[in-house]
XYZ file of N, CA and C in Angstrom:
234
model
N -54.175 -78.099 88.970
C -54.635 -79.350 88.417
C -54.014 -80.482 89.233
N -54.544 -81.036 90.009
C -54.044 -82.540 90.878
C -54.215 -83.376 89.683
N -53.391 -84.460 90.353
C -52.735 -85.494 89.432
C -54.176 -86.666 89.453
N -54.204 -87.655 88.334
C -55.124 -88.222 88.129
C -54.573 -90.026 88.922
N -55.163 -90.543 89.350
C -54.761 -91.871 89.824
C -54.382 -93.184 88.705
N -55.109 -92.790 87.481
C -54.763 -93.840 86.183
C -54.847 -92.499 85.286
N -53.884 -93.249 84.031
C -53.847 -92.295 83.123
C -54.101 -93.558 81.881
N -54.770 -93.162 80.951
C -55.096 -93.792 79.956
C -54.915 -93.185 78.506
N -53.798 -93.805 77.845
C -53.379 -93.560 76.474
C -53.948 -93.504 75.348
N -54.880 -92.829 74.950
C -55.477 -93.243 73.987
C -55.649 -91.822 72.575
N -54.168 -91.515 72.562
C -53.760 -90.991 71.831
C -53.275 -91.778 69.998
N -53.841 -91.246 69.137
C -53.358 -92.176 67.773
C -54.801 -92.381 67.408
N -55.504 -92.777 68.824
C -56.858 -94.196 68.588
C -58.190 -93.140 67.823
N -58.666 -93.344 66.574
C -60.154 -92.789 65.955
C -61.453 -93.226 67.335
N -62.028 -92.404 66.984
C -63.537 -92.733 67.832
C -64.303 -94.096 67.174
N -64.780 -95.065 67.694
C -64.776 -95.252 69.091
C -64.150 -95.875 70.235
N -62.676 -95.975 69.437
C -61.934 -96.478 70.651
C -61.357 -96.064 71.975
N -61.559 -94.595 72.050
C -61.092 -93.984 73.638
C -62.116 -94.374 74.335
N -63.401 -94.628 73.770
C -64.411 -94.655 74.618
C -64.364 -96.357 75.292
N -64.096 -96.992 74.424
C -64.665 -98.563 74.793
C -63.534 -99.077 75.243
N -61.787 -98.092 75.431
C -60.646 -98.501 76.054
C -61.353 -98.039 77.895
N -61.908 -96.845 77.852
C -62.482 -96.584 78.945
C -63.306 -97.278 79.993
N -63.950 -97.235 78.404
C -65.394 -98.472 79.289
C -64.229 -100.172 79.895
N -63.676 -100.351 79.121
C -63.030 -101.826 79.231
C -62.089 -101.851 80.866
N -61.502 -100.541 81.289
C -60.663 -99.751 82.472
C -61.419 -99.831 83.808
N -62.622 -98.926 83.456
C -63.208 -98.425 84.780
C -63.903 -99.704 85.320
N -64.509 -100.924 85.126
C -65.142 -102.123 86.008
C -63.605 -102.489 87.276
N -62.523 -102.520 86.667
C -61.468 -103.085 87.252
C -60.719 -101.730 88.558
N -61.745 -100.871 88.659
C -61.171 -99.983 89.518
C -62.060 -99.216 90.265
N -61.411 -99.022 91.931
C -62.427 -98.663 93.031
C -63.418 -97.083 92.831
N -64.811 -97.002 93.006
C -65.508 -95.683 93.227
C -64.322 -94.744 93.724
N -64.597 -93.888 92.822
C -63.739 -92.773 93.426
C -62.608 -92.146 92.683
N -61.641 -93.303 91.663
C -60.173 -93.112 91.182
C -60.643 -92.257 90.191
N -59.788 -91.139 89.986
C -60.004 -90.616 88.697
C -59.294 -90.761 87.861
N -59.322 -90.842 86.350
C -58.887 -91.442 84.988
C -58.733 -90.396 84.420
N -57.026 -90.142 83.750
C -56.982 -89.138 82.988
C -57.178 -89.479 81.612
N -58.312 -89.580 80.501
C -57.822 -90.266 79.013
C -57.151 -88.889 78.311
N -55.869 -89.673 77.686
C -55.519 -88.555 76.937
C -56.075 -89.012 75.527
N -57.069 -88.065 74.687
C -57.416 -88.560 73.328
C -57.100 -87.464 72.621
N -56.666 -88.039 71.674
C -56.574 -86.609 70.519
C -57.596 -86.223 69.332
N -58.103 -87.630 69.023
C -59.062 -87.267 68.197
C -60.529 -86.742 68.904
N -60.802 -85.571 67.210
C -61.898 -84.386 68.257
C -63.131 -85.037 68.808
N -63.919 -86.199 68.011
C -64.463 -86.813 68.851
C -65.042 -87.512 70.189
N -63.742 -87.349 71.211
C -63.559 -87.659 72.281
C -64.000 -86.397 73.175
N -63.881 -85.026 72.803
C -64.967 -84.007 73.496
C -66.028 -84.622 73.655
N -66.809 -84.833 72.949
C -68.122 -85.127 72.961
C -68.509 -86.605 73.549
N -67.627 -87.575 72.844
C -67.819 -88.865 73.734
C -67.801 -89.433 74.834
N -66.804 -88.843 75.339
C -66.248 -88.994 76.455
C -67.519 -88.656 77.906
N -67.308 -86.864 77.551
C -68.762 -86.651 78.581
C -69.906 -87.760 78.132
N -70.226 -87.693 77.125
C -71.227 -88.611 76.657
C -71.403 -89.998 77.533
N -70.687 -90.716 77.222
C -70.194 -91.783 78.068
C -70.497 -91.854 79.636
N -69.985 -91.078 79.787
C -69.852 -90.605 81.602
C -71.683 -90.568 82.099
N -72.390 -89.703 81.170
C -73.833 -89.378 81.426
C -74.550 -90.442 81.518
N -74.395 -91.746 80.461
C -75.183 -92.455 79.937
C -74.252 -93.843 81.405
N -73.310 -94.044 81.387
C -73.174 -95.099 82.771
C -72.674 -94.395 83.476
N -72.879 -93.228 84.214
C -73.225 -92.934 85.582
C -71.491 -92.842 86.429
N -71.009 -92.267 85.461
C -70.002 -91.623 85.848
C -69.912 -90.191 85.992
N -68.933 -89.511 86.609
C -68.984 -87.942 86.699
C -67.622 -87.751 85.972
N -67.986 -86.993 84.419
C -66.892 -86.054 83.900
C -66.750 -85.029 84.830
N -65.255 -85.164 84.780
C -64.989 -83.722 85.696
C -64.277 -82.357 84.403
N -63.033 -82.713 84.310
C -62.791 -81.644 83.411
C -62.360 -82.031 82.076
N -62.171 -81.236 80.737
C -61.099 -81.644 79.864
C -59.850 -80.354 80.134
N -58.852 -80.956 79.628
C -57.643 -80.395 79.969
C -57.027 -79.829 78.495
N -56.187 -79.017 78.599
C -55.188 -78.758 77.039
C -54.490 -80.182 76.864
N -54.145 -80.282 75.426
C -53.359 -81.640 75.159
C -53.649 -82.643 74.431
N -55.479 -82.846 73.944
C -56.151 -82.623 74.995
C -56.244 -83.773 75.752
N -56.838 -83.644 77.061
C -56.990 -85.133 78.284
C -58.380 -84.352 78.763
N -58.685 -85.467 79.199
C -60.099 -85.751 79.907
C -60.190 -86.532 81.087
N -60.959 -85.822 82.421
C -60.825 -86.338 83.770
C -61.845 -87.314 84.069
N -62.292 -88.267 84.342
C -63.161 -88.752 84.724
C -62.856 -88.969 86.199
N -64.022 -89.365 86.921
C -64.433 -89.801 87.879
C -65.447 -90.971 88.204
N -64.411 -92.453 88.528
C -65.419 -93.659 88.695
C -66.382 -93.663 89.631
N -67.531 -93.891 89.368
C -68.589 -93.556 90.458
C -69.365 -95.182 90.981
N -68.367 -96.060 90.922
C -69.305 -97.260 91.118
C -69.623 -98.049 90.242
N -70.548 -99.116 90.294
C -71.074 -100.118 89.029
C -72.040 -99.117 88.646
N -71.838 -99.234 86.899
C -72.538 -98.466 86.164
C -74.308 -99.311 85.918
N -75.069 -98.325 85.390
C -76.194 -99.198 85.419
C -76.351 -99.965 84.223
N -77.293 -101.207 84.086
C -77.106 -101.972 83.597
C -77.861 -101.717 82.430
């Protein structure tokens, strides 16, 4: 498992806040960085990829713990 370039806390937080701490992260950072969110609530399985599909990001993995990898792919579409 290589290390993620931002790591994002979003442990404690109910759905939908891992998602819209995410969304609020990735405009301010270059194509390419990957984002580890750590969320705990179970919601964030599902959101998370969710998220990624719908603005044009690439989920890469979820991890034990649990954390979730993203991959910024650019300006999302509008």
């Amino acid at each position: 498992m290589s290390e993620p370039d931002e790591v994002l806390d979003c442990r404690g937080q109910r759905c939908p806040l891992p998602v819209i701490n995410l969304a609020r992260l990735v405009p301010g950072l270059p194509a390419g960085t990957v984002v580890r969110v750590l969320a705990d609530d179970p919601a964030a399985a599902v959101d998370i990829p969710a998220w990624c599909r719908m603005r044009g990001h690439e989920f890469l993995t979820a991890h034990p713990g649990p954390a979730y990898d993203v991959r910024v792919q650019g300006r999302a579409p509008s």
